Amino acid sequence: MSQNIYDSIDFFESYSKYPRMENGLAGASEWPLLETMLPSNLVSKTVLDLGCGDGWFSRWALDQGAKAVCAMDVSKNMLSRARALSPPDRYSAITFRQVDIEMLEGQDGGLDPEAYDVAFSGLALHYLVNLEAALRQVFRSLRPGGLFVFSVEHPIFTAPQRPGFKKTGAAQDWPLSSYFAEGEREVDWLGAPVRKQHRTISSYLKTLRTVGFEVVVVDEWGVSDDDSRKHPDWPNDGGIPRFLLISAMKRVDAADSL
């Protein structure tokens, strides 16, 4: 079962002050790159939003013409905020569900087979212990030709057992260690112990292929001097990759690998 840190009152209050919570799409600096990996036309598409948070992607998808969105998150606090930000007169086609995506297979209201054209997950999958089981359910839920686009914290960023920038003169260095030692990492974030799962890039790609996906695009995002790669509260950290972005397709000739 996933750690539900966002239902901690103190943690959620602190997280709510983050730019991506206060500003939605404008606060998600990786979004311009991530958007290029999504279908150019969502009109009449059915969309799955896994780890939907406050629903920013779900609202965007409907604004792009999607027919319906199923938005899932484990956190009651996040879903409450998502509903408050999604007035039903405009976003009635979004269905919000409290679901632990770590346990999709066994939950009521889980993923129906071949129900979606597009699946999306923003910065959620690195919390999952059993990633393969979740990806199998996403694969099963997509129609042939369907696309799955997701972002996770970059494996260089999740690798260290004791993460943290080290200041060297005017520069900030990220000490890379334990990259090939996959598994749980616990970090102190916003005053709380947060559990994440470290995986190598090759592990993400192999797992996608194992369940039947064809990897389409792999990209990386980090702060740089490029104006399109800025973040409201992050300095130029020397080009440390922060996020790994991947799109994968369920081929038209693919058979479910369940």
mmCIF file of C-alpha atoms in Angstrom, residues 14 21 77 155:
data_model
loop_
_atom_site.group_PDB
_atom_site.id
_atom_site.type_symbol
_atom_site.label_atom_id
_atom_site.label_comp_id
_atom_site.label_asym_id
_atom_site.label_seq_id
_atom_site.Cartn_x
_atom_site.Cartn_y
_atom_site.Cartn_z
ATOM 1 C CA SER A 14 3.151 22.933 3.690
ATOM 2 C CA MET A 21 -0.052 23.638 -6.063
ATOM 3 C CA ASN A 77 -7.066 15.944 0.858
ATOM 4 C CA PRO A 155 16.790 8.251 -10.974
#
